PDB file of C-alpha atoms in Angstrom:
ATOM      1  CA  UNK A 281      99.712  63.798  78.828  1.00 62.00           C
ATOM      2  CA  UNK A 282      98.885  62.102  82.539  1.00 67.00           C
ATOM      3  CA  UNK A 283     101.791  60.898  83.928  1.00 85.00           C
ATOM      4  CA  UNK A 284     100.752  57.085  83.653  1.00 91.00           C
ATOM      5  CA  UNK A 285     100.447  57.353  80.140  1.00 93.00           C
ATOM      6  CA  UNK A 286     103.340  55.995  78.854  1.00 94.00           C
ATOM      7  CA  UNK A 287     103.010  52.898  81.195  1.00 95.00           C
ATOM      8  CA  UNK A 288      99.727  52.507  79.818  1.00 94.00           C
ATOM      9  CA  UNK A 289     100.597  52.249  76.364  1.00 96.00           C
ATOM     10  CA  UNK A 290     103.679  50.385  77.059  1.00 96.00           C
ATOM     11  CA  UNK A 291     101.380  48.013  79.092  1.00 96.00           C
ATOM     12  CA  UNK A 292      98.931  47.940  75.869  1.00 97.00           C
ATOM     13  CA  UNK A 293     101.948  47.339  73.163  1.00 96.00           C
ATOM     14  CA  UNK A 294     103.452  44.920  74.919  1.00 97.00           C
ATOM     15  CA  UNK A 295     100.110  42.895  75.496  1.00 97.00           C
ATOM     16  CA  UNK A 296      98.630  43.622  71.837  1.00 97.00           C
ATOM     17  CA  UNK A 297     102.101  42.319  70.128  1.00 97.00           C
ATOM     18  CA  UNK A 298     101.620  39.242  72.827  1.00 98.00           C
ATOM     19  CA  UNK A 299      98.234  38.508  71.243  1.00 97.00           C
ATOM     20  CA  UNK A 300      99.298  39.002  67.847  1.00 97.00           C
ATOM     21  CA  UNK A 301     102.395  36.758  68.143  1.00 96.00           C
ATOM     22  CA  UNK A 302      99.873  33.867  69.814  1.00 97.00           C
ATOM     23  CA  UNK A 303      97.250  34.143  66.724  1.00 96.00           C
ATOM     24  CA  UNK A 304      99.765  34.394  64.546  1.00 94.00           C
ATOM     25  CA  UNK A 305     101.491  30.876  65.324  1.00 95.00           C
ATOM     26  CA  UNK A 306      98.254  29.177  65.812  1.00 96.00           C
ATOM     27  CA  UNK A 307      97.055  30.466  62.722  1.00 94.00           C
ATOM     28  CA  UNK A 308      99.827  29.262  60.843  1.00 92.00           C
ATOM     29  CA  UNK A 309     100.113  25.765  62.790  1.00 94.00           C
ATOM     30  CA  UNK A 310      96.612  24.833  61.319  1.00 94.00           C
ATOM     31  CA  UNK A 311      97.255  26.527  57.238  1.00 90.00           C
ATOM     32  CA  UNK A 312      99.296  24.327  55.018  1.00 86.00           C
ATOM     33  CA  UNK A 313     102.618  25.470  54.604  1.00 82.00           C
ATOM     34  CA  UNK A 314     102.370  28.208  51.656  1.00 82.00           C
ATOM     35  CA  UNK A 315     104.691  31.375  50.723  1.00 75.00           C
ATOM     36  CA  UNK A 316     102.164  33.485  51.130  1.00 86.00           C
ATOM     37  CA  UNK A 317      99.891  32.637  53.953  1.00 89.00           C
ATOM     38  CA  UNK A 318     102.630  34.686  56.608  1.00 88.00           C
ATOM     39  CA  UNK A 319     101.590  37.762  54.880  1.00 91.00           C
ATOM     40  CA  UNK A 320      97.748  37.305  55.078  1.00 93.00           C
ATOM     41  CA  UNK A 321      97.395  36.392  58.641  1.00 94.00           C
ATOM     42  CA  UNK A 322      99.940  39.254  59.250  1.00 93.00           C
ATOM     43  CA  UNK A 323      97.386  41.618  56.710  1.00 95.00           C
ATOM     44  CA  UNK A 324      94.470  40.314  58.418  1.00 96.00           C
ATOM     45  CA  UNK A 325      95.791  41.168  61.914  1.00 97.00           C
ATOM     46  CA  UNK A 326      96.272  44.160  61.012  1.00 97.00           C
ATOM     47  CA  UNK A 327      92.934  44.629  59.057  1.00 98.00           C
ATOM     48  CA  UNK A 328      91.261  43.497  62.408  1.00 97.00           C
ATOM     49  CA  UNK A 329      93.063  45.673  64.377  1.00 97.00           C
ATOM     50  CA  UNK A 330      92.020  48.851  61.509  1.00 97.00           C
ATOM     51  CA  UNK A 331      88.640  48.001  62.351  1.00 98.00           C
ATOM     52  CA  UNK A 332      88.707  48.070  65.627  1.00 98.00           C
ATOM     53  CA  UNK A 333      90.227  51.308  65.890  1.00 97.00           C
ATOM     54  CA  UNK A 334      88.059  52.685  63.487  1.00 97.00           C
ATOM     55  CA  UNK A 335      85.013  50.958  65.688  1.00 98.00           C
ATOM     56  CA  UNK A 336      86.198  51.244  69.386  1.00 97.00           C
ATOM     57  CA  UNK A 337      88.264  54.848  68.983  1.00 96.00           C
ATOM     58  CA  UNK A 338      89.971  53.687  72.190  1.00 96.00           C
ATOM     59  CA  UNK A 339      92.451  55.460  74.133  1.00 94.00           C
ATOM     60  CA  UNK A 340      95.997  55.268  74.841  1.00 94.00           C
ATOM     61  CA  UNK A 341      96.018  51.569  76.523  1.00 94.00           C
ATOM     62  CA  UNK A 342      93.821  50.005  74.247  1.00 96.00           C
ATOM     63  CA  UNK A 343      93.998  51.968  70.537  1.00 96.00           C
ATOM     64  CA  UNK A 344      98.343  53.499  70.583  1.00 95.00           C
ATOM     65  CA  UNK A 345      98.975  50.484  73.317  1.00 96.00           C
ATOM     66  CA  UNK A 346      97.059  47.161  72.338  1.00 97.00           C
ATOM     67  CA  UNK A 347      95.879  48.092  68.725  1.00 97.00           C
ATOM     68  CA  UNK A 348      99.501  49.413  68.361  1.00 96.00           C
ATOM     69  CA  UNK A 349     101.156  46.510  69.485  1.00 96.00           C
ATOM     70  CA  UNK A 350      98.605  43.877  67.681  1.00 97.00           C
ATOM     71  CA  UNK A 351      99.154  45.472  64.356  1.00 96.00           C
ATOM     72  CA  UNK A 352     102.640  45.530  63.203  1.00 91.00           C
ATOM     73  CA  UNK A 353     104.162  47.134  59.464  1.00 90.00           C
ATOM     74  CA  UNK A 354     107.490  45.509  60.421  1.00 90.00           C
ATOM     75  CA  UNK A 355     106.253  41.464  59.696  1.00 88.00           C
ATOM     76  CA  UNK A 356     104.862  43.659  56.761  1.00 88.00           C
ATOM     77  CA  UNK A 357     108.264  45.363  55.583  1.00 90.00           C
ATOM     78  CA  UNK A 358     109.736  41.898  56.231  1.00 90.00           C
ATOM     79  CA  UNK A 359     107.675  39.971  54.121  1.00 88.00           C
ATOM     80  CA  UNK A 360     107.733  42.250  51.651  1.00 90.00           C
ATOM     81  CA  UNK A 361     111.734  42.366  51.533  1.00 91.00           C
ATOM     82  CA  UNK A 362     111.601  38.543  50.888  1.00 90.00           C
ATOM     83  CA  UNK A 363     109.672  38.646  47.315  1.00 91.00           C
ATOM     84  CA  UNK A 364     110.398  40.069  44.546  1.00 94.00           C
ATOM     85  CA  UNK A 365     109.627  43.866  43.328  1.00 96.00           C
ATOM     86  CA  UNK A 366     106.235  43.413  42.195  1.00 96.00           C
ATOM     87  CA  UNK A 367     105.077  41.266  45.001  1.00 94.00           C
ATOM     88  CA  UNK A 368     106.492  43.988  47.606  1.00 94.00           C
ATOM     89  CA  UNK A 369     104.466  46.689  45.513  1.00 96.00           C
ATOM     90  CA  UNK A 370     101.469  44.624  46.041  1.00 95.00           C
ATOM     91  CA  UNK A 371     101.782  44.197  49.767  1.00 95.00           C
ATOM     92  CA  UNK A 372     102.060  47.001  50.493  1.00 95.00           C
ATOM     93  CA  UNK A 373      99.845  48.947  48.720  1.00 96.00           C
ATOM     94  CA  UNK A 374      97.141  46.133  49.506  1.00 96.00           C
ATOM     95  CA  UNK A 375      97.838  46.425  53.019  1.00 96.00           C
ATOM     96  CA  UNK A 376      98.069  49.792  53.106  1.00 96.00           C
ATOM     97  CA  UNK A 377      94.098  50.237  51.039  1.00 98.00           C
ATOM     98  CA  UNK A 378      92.677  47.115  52.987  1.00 98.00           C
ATOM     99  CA  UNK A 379      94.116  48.447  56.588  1.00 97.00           C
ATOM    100  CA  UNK A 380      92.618  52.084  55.837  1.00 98.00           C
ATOM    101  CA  UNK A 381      89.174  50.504  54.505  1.00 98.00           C
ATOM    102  CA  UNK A 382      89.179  48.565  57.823  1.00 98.00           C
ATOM    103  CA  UNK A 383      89.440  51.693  59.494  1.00 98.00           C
ATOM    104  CA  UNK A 384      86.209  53.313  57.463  1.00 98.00           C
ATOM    105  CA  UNK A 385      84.397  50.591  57.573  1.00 98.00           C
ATOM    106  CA  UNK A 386      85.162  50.611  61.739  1.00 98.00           C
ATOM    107  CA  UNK A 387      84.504  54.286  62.203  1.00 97.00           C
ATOM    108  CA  UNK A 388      81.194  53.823  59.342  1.00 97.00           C
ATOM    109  CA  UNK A 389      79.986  51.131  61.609  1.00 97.00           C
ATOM    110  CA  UNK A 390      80.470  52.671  65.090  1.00 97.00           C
ATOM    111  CA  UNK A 391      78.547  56.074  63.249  1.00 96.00           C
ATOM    112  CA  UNK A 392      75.709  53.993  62.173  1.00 95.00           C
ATOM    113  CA  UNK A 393      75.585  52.325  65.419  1.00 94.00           C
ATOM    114  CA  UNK A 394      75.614  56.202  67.356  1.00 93.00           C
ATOM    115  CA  UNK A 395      72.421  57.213  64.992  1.00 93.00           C
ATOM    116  CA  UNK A 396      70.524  54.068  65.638  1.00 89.00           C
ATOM    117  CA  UNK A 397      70.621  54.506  69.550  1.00 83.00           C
ATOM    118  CA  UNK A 398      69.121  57.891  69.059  1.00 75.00           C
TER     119      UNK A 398
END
């Protein structure tokens, strides 16, 4: 590990969560208020932020730092604690499927991409 490592990815977490916070309250400013709609702009964040790590395959700023910090499983766990049973089960597993099929479909992309420059 080089020795600015750790203030890189600090640097990158604390930006990324930032970001996340910021489209998180916009997003819910403009959605009608529904019981719901915390958990899919917090899945979708963290969908996006699969993706991109699948796509990108950054580094320690950008992919453990900013991706790190822009996805979160704690709004997750959170929102999850606050149903009932069943509707925890289904968070999480859907976030769980949908955040590693953003990840595929990231990494898929980026391969295709690598093979088509050739």
């Amino acid at each position: 590990m080089e020795s600015n490592e750790p203030l890189a990815v600090g640097v990158g977490a604390g930006t990324g969560a930032l970001t996340r916070y910021v489209l998180t309250a916009g997003l819910l400013a403009v959605l009608p208020a529904a019981p719901h709609y915390a958990f899919l702009v917090t899945l979708g964040i963290n969908v996006l932020g699969s993706y991109a790590m699948g796509y990108f395959r950054p580094g320690p700023l950008l992919g453990t730092g900013f991706l790190g910090g822009f996805t979160t499983f704690s709004a997750l766990t959170v929102a999850a604690a606050q149903t009932t049973a069943i509707t925890a089960f289904i968070y999480v597993l859907s976030s769980v499927v949908l955040c590693i099929a953003g990840w595929w479909a990231g990494d898929t992309m980026r391969d295709r991409k690598e093979a088509g420059d050739r």
